[in-house]
Each structure stands twice: as C-alpha cells, then as structure tokens.
XYZ file of C-alpha atoms in Angstrom:
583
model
C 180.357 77.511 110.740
C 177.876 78.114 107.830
C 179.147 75.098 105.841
C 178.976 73.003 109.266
C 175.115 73.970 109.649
C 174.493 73.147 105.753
C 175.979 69.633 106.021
C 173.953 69.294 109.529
C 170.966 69.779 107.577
C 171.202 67.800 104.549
C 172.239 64.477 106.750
C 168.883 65.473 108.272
C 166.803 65.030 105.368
C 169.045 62.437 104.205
C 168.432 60.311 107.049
C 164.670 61.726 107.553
C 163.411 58.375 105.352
C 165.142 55.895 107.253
C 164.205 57.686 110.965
C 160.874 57.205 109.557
C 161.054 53.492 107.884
C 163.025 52.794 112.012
C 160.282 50.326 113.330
C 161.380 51.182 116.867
C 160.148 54.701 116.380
C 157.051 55.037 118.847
C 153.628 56.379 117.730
C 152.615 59.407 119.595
C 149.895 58.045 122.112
C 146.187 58.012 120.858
C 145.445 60.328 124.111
C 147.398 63.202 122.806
C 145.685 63.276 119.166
C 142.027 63.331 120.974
C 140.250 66.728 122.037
C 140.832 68.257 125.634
C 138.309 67.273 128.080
C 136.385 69.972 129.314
C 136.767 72.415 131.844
C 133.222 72.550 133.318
C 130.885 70.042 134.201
C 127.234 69.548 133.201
C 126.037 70.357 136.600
C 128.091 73.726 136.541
C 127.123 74.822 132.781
C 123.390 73.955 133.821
C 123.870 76.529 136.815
C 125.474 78.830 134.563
C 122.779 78.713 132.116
C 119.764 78.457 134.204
C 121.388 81.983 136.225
C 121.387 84.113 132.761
C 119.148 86.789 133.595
C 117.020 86.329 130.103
C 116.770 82.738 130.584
C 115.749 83.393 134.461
C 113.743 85.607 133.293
C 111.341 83.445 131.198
C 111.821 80.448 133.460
C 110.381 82.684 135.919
C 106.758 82.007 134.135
C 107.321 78.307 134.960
C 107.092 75.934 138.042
C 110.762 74.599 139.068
C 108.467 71.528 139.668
C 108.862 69.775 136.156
C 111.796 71.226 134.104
C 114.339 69.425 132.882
C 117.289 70.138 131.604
C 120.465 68.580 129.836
C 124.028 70.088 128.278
C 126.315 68.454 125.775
C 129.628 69.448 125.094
C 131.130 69.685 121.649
C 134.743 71.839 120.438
C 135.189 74.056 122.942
C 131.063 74.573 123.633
C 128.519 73.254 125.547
C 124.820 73.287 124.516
C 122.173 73.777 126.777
C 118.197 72.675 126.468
C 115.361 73.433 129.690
C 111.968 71.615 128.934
C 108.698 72.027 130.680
C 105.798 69.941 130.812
C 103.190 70.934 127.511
C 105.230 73.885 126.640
C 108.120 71.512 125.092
C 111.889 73.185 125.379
C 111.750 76.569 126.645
C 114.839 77.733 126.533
C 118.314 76.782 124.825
C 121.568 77.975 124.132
C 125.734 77.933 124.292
C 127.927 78.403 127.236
C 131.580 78.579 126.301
C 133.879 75.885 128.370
C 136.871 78.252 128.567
C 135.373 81.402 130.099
C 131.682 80.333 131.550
C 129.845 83.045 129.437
C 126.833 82.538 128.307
C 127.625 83.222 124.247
C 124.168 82.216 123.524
C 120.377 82.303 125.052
C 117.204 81.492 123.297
C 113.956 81.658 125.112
C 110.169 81.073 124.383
C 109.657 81.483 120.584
C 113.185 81.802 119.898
C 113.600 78.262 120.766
C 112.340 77.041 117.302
C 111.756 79.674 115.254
C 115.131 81.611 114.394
C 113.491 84.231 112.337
C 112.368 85.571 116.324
C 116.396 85.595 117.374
C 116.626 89.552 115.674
C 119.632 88.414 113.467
C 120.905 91.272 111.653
C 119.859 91.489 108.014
C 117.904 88.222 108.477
C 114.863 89.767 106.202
C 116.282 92.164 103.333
C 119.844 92.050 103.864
C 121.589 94.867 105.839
C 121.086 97.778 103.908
C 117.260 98.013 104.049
C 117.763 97.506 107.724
C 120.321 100.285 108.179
C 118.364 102.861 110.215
C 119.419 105.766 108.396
C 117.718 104.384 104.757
C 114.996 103.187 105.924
C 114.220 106.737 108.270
C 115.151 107.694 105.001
C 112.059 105.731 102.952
C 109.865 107.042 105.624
C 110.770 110.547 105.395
C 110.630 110.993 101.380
C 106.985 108.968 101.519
C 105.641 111.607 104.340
C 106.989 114.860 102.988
C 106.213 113.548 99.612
C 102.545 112.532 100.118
C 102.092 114.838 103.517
C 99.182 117.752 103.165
C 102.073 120.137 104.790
C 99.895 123.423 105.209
C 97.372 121.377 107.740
C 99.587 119.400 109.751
C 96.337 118.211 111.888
C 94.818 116.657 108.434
C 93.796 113.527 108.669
C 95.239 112.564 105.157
C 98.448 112.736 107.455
C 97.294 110.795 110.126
C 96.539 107.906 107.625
C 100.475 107.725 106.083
C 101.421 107.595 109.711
C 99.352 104.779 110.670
C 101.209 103.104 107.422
C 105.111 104.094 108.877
C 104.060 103.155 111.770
C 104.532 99.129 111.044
C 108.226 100.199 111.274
C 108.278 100.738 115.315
C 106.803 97.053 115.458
C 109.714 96.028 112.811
C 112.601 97.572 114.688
C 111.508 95.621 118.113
C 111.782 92.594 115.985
C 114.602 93.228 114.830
C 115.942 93.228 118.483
C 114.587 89.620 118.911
C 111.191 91.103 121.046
C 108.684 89.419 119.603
C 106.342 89.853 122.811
C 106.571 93.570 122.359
C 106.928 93.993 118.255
C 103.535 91.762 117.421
C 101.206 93.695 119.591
C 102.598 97.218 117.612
C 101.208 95.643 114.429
C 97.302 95.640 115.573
C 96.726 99.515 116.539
C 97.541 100.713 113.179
C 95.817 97.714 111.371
C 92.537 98.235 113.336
C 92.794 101.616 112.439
C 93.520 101.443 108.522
C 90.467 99.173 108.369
C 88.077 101.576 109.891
C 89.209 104.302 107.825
C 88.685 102.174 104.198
C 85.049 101.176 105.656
C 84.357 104.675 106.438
C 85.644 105.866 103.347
C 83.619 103.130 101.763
C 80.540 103.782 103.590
C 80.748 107.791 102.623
C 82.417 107.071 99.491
C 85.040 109.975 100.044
C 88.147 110.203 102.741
C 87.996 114.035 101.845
C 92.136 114.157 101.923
C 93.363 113.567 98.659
C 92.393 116.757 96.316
C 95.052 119.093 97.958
C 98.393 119.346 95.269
C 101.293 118.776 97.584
C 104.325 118.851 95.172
C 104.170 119.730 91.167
C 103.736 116.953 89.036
C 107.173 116.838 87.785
C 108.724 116.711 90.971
C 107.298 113.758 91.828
C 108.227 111.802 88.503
C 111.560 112.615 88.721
C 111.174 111.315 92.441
C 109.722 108.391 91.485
C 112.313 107.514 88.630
C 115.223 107.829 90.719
C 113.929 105.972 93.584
C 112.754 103.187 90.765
C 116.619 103.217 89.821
C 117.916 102.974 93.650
C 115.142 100.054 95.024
C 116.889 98.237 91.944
C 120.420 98.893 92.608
C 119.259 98.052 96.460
C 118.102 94.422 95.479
C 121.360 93.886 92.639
C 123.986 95.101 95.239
C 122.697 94.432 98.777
C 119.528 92.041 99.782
C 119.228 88.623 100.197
C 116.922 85.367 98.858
C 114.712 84.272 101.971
C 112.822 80.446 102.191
C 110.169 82.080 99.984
C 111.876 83.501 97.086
C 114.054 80.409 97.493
C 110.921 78.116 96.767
C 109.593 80.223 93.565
C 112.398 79.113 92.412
C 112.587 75.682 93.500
C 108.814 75.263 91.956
C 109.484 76.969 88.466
C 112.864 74.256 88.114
C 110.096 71.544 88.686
C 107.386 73.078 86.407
C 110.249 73.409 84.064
C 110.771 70.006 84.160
C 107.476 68.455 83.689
C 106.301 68.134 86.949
C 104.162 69.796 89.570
C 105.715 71.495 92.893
C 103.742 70.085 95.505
C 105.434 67.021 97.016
C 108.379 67.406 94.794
C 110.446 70.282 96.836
C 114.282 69.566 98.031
C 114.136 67.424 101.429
C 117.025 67.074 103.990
C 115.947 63.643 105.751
C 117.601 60.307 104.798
C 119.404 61.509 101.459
C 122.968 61.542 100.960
C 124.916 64.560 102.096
C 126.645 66.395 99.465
C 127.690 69.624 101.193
C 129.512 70.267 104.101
C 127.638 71.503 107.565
C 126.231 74.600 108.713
C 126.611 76.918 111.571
C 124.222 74.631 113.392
C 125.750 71.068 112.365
C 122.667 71.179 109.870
C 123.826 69.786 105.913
C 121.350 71.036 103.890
C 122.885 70.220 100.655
C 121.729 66.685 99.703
C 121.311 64.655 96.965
C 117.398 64.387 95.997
C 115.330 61.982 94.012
C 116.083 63.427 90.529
C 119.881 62.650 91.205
C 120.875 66.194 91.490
C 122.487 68.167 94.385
C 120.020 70.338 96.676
C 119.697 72.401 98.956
C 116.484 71.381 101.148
C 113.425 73.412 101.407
C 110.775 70.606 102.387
C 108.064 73.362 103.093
C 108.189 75.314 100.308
C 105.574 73.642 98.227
C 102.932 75.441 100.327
C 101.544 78.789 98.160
C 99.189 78.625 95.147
C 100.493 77.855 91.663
C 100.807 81.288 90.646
C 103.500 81.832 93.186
C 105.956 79.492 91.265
C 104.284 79.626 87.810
C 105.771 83.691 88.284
C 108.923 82.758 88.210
C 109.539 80.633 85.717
C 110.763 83.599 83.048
C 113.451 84.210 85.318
C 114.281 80.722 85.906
C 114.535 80.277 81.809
C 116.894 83.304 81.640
C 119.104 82.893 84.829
C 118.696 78.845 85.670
C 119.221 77.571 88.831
C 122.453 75.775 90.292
C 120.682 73.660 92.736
C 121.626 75.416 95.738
C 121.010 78.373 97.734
C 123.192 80.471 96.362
C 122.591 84.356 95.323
C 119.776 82.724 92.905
C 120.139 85.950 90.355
C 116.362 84.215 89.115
C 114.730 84.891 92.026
C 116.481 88.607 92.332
C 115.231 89.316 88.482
C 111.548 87.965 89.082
C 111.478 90.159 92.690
C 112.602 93.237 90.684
C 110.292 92.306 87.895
C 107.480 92.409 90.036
C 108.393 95.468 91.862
C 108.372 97.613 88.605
C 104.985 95.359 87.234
C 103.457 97.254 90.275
C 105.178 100.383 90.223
C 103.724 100.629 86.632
C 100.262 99.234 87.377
C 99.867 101.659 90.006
C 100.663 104.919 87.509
C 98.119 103.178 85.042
C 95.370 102.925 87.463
C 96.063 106.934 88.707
C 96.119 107.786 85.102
C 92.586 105.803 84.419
C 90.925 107.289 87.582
C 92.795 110.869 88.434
C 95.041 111.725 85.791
C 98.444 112.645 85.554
C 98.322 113.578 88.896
C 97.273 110.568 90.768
C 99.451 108.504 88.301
C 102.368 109.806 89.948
C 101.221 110.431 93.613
C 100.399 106.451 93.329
C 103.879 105.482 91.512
C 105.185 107.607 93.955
C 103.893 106.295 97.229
C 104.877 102.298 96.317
C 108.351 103.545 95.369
C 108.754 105.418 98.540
C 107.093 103.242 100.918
C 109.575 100.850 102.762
C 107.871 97.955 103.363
C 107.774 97.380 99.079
C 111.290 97.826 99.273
C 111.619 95.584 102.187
C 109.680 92.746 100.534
C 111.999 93.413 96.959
C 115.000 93.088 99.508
C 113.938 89.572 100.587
C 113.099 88.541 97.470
C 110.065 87.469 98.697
C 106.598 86.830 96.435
C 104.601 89.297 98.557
C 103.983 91.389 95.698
C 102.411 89.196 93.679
C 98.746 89.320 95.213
C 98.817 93.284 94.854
C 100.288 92.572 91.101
C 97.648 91.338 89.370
C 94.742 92.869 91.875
C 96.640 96.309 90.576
C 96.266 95.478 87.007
C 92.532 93.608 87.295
C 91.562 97.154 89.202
C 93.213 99.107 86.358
C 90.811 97.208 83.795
C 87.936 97.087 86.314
C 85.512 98.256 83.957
C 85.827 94.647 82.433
C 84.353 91.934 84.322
C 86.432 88.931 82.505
C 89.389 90.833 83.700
C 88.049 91.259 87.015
C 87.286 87.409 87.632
C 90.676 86.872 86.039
C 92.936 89.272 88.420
C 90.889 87.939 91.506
C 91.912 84.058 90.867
C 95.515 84.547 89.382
C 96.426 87.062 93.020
C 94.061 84.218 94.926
C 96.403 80.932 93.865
C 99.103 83.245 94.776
C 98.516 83.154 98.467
C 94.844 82.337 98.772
C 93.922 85.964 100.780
C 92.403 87.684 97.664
C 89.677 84.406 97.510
C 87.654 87.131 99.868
C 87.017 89.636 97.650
C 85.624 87.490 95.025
C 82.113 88.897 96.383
C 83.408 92.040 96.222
C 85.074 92.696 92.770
C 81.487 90.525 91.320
C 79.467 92.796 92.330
C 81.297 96.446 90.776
C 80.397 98.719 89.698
C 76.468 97.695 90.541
C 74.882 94.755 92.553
C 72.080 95.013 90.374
C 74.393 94.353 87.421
C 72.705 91.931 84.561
C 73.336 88.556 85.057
C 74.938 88.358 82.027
C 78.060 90.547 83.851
C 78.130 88.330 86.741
C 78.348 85.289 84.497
C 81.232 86.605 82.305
C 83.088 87.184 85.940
C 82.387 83.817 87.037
C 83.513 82.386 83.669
C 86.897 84.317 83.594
C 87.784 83.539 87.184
C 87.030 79.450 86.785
C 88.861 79.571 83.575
C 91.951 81.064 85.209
C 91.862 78.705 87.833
C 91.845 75.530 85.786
C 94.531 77.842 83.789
C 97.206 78.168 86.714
C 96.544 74.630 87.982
C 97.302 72.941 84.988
C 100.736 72.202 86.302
C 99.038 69.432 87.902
C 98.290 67.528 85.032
C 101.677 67.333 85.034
C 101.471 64.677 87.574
C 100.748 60.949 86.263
C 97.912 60.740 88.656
C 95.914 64.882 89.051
C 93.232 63.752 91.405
C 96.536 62.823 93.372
C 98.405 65.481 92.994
C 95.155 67.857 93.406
C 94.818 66.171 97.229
C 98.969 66.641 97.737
C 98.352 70.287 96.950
C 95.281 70.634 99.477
C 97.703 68.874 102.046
C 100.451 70.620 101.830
C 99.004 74.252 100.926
C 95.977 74.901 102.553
C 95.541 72.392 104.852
C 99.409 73.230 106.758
C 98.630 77.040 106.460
C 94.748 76.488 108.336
C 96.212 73.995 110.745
C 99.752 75.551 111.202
C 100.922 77.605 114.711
C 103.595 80.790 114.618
C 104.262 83.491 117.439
C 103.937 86.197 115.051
C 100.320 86.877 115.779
C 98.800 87.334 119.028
C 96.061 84.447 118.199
C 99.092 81.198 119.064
C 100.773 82.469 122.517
C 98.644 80.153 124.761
C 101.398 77.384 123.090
C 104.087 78.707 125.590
C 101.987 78.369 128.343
C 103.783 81.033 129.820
C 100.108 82.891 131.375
C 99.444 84.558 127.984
C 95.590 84.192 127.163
C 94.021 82.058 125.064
C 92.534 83.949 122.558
C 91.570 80.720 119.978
C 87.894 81.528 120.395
C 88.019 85.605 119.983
C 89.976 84.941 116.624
C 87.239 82.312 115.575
C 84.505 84.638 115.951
C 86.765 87.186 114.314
C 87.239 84.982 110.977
C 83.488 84.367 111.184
C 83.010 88.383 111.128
C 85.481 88.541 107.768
C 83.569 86.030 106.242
C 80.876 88.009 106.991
C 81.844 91.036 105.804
C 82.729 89.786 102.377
C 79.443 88.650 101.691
C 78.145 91.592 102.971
C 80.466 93.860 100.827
C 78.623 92.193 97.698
C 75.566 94.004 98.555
C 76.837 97.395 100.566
C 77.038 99.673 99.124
C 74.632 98.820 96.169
C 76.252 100.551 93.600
C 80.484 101.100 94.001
C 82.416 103.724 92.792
C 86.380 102.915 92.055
C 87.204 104.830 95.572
C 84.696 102.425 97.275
C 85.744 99.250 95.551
C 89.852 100.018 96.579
C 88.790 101.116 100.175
C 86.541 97.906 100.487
C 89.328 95.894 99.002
C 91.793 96.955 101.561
C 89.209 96.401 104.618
C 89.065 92.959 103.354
C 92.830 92.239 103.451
C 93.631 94.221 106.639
C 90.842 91.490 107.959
C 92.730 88.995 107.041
C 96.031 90.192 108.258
C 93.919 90.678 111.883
C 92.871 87.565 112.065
C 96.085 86.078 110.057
C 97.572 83.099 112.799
C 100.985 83.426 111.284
C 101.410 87.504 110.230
C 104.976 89.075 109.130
C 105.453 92.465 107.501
C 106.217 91.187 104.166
C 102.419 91.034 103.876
C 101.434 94.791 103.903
C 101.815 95.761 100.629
C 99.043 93.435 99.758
C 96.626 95.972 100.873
C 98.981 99.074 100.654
C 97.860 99.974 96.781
C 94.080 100.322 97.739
C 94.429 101.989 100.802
C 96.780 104.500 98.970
C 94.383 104.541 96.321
C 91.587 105.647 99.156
C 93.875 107.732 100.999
C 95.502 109.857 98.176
C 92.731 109.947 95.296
C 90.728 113.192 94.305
C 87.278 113.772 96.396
C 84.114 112.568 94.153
C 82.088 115.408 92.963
C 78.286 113.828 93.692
C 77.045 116.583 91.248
C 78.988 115.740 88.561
C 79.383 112.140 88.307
C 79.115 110.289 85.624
C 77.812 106.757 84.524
C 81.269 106.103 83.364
C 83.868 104.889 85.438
C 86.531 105.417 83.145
C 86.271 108.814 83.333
C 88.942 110.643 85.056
C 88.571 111.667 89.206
C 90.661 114.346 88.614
C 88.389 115.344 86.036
C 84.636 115.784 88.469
C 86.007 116.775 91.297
C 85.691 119.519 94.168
C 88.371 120.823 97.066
C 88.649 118.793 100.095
C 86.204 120.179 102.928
C-alpha cells in the first residue's frame, strides 16, 4: 500500500508540468481573486457612526441642518467623515464591516491633530508615562525640596503648583483636551504672581530652612542623573521636534541653510512602504536621497538645529525616522548641560547648598525628564539662560545667553529689557552698550547659516516665513485662546488674549525700570514672570515648554532669604553667605 501511494505521487509531479502546459485548463474566474464585497452599506455605517455616543455627543453642539457626511470602504473597514458648515470635518473614524463596531471615533480637535487622540506613549515613550514613575518623580521632588516641619508653608504650596501640570497631563493623555488645557492656567496664573511678588519684595521668605543634609541630596541627584539617562537610552522616543534638529544640522552639515530645505512628502517618489494611515512618508527628496518628510520642521530659530550638529557629526543620520541615536545624544547632552548649569549658579549665589537643592530639583522634576524622553529641544532656551545667569555679573555674557536661548524658540526675545538692565537701571552706558554689542554679535553669529544660501536676503525672508510668521499666524487647541475654530459655543476669546500680549509687552519694558536696582533673586523671579506670560498668552501651549521657566522659579522658590543688613555691592558673593532664617 505504501509503495502504491509513493508511485501515486511521483506520477503527480511528473505529470504536474504538462497539467499545467494543458491549454484546456481553465483560469480561475477574475471574480474569485477580487476582495469580498461588503457587508454593510454606506447608509447603515453612517447610522452606525453618527449613533456612537462620543460622536453624538459632539454632534450634539451642531445643527442637523448642514452636516454632511460620507463612508468609504477599504479591507475589511469603512471610514467615516461628518462636516459642518465653517467648522470643516467634525468628526471621523472606522466602523468595522464584519461586526458594526465602531473601532474608531475622532471628534472636534481630534479630527486633525492626532497628538489630541491620548495615544499611549505618544510624548516620551511609555515609561515616563507609566503612572507609577512618574508619581514616582513627583514624590522624590516634594519630599526632597518639601519644608516637612510646616506643612502649611508656602514654600510647599509653590512645588505643588509645579506637580500640579501633571493632573492637566494625565487628562491628555486620555484624549480630553477640553478638560486637560483649562488645568494648565490655575497653576500658571499662580506661579506668575508669586515671581512678581517675590520680585517686588525681593524675598519669597521659603528657601533658608535645610530640609535634607547636603550629601543626601548629591547622592540623590547623581543617581537620578544616571536613571533620566538610562530612561532616554532604553525607553523614550524621537518626536517631530527632535526629529527636525536633526533634519536641520544634516543640512547645515551640508552647506546649506534649514529653512525651505526640510524633507517634503508631496509629489516625490515613494521609497517606503505605507503607514498605519495609508500615509508614505519615506520619499525621495531633491538632494537624491531617501527621506522621511517633515515639511514643518524648519520653523524654530537657528540655534535649535545649530545644537545638534555635534551629535549629528558623531552618530549621522540614515535619512529616516528611525531611533536617530543623534538626536537621543544631543537631548541627553542638554539635560546634563542644565543639570550642571543649575549646580554652578547655586554654587555662585548660595553655596554648596543651593548647588545641590537646584541640581536636585531639575533632576527630580518630571516634566525635564518628560521633555529628555521626547527628545524634544525644550531645554535649550533654559540652557544657555542657565549659564548667561550663572555669569550674570558680565554683561557680554548676558546679551550673549539672551540671543543664543532667543533664536532657539524666540520666547527669551522678552527679557532682553530685563537681563539689560541688571544688576542697576542706572548702570553706565558703557554696560548697556557692551550688552547690546554681545547680543547683536551672537545673532549675526547663529544666523550665519544663512549665508549659506546663494541668495541671504532670500533665505533671511524664507526664514521669517516659515518661522515666525507660521508660529504668529498659526491655530492649535492646546490653548484656550483658538476654540472659537470649532464653533462648537466655546467663546471667542481672540480679543482678551490681544490685550493680554499687549500687557506682556508691557511688562517687559516695565521690568527694565522696576525694580531700579535687581538683586539675582529678583532678576530669576522676573525672568520666570516673563515666560509664564508667554506660556498664558502662548496660542499653541504643550507641557514640553515648562522647564523654560522652571530654573528661575526654582531659583526664587528654593534660594536663601536676602539679609537687607548685610548685603553687599557684590553679586558674586554667596546668598548662603548674608543671610537670615525664614520669618
């Protein structure tokens, strides 16, 4: 029987050529090779859609009386888009043929901005979401900074206000961006009164009570050093604007200038396959090489790519958006610039002490770690504001560290007033000039790239376009200030921000004069006003921004109380060193 079966089966494959070769063979019908048709019509996945109870939900803010609606069906899944009048598509999502559920629904700002869908790990990777480290952040930077014997001190009330952010971050997280951006404006409202009251006193009386012995708080502040790195190495991710840095230090690199130069996805020959959304971002560019696109990227200063080009020379760059080990290197590079800036600048102005409260409190505080997570360039403004404040006595490096952390992300152009005018309005002219000097000669410095360009005065107007002009003129539900756009019967609050900005404006100018003569305390709590103003008033706001003011409001928060009695002409001269017990 077994030899019968063998022979069976090599006559098959024997005879398998000519069965194949027999031209009376019939092809199997062009029908049968074609995907099934689908289950559900457009008419019943509309009704399926439109009965969600978060798309009703929002649809509920609109009259029935112009929205339209239409459904497409591709592999298995239909797509579903609502539109309404001004307010564009309103709502959009999936609705699987086989079952009728709903797999996906997107609604108000969700529609075009993903970053509002609450994907997990979208900003930092997973780990610096996990709940557990980042209650775990929060809890070292209170008990570590905390005045513990007076539980009621305000000194506590102040690192609260700072943890705080993270109730707003976990509703975002969740995709409720209608309930997480409101959260951000209590605190910030309340941070900025404190640093103009501690500027206008020129004392928060809570930072001269010890909490924990010196050495306690190195070792603290080593090991967390050790884990934020480990952190970024082993779990984090490269967001759109580490991706750009990047992007920009390849072109620099390359003898030529960022701005109208970045990776672009329209019209250009595909040379990757499609993503989860039928999107190919790989294509390939202008220069011949495979990309991946980033068309908006080109939008910070030239600092913000002109940063990364040591860790583009050691690490290169493939092209695409891969794990881009330059962009982890420069994040972690800037992480530790601050982290060391910040012990400097406690050891200049309190001592030993202060140098490791302050190297403490970045290291501990999660939102640092969050931006190092994303890879992000957020702490570049508080970089080189950290290092011009550590050298503050000098006014060249003043006017330098104010226009290298301004062509960064422009914010720091407001306290150019400010930093002039330390430690004494009244300063000689001569002060004021050297200041002026050092901050025009670091500008032309750091936009240099664009001579680059065959044509600067062209290049100088691409980099007004595509910079400062898209940021003024651009729209983002991450602020209160742009809801009226979903005409959904939020307020219109255009004109209350505009008299807002007008106020900031005004308050920088004013902070040149008031107070007349600055002490360091005054200068870092005036410093941080001026950025939480701009955050308030900031269209587009996200939380990767508040480390640009955390350093000075730490500074404010957690420095030794002034003796009046015993201060001295010289700055330099240690807090720690003239000062009295907190009343």
């Amino acid at each position: 029987m077994g030899r019968l079966a063998l022979v069976a089966a090599v006559a098959l494959v024997l005879a398998a050529p000519a069965l194949a070769a027999d031209p009376t063979t019939k092809p199997l019908p062009a029908s049968s090779l074609q995907a099934p048709s689908p289950r559900l019509t457009k008419a019943d996945v509309t009704r399926i859609f439109l009965q969600d109870r978060k798309v009703a939900s929002w649809l509920n803010h609109y009259p029935e009386k112009g929205r339209t609606t239409d459904a497409n069906y591709a592999k298995g899944s239909w797509k579903v888009s609502v539109w309404w009048g001004a307010a564009g598509e309103i709502a959009t999502g999936r609705v699987d043929d086989m079952s009728g559920a709903v797999t996906e629904a997107w609604t108000g700002p969700q529609v075009a901005w993903k970053m509002a869908r609450g994907y997990s790990g979208a900003f930092g990777g997973n780990e610096i979401n996990n709940a557990g480290i980042w209650l775990a952040f929060c809890a070292v930077f209170l008990l570590g900074l905390a005045d513990l014997r007076r539980p009621l001190n305000l000194r506590n009330l102040d690192l609260l206000a700072l943890l705080s952010f993270s109730v707003s971050l976990l509703y975002f997280n969740r995709g409720h961006v209608f309930t997480s951006v409101p959260l951000v404006y209590p605190p910030l409202v309340y941070l900025l009164v404190r640093m103009v009251w501690s500027a206008r006193r020129g004392r928060l009386a809570t930072g001269a009570a010890p909490v924990w012995p010196v050495w306690l708080l190195v070792a603290a502040t080593i090991f967390l050093a050790g884990f934020r790195v480990g952190l970024n190495v082993s779990s984090s991710n490269v967001i759109d604007v580490g991706y750009s840095g990047v992007v920009g230090a390849e072109r620099i690199a390359q003898g030529q200038s960022p701005y109208g130069h970045f990776p672009v996805e329209d019209s250009l020959k595909a040379c990757g396959s499609k993503d989860a959304d039928g999107e190919i971002r790989d294509r390939i560019q202008t220069n011949g090489r495979c990309e991946s696109a980033n068309p908006q990227g080109d939008t910070y200063g030239p600092v913000a790519y002109e940063a990364y080009l040591p860790g583009y020379l050691a690490f290169g760059w493939s092209g695409k958006w891969d794990t881009l080990p330059a962009a982890h290197a420069s994040s972690i590079a800037f992480d530790l610039l601050c982290l060391l800036g910040l012990a400097l600048v406690g050891l200049r102005f309190g001592g030993t002490r202060l140098a490791a409260t302050l190297a403490f409190a970045w290291v501990a505080y999660p939102f640092t770690q969050y931006v190092s997570s994303s890879n992000t360039n957020d702490a570049l403004p508080p970089l080189f504001l950290i290092w011009g404040f550590w050298l503050v006595t000098w006014p060249a490096a003043r006017g330098a560290a104010v226009a290298i952390s301004s062509w960064t992300k422009f914010a720091p152009l407001l306290l150019a007033p400010l930093w002039a005018s330390y430690p004494d309005a009244r300063a000689q002219p001569r002060q004021k000039l050297v200041f002026l000097g050092a901050f025009l000669a670091a500008t032309l410095a750091v936009f240099s790239i664009l001579l680059l360009e065959p044509h600067p005065l062209a290049a100088a107007h691409e980099f007004w376009r595509r910079t400062m002009s898209w940021q003024i003129r651009r729209d983002s539900p991450f602020s209160i200030w742009d809801w009226r756009q979903y005409h959904a019967g939020l307020p219109d609050l255009h004109i209350l921000q505009r008299v807002l900005e007008g106020l900031l404006i005004a308050g920088a100018v004013a902070a040149y004069f008031l107070p007349r003569r600055k002490s360091p305390l005054q200068l870092a709590a005036l410093t941080a006003a001026l950025l939480l103003g701009f955050e308030l008033v900031l269209t587009h706001w996200f939380y990767l921004y508040l480390p640009w003011f955390f350093p000075f409001a730490a500074f404010a928060v957690l420095a030794p109380v002034p003796d009046p009695a015993t201060v001295t002409r010289r700055e330099e001269v240690p807090l720690a060193a003239r000062t009295r017990p907190a009343s």
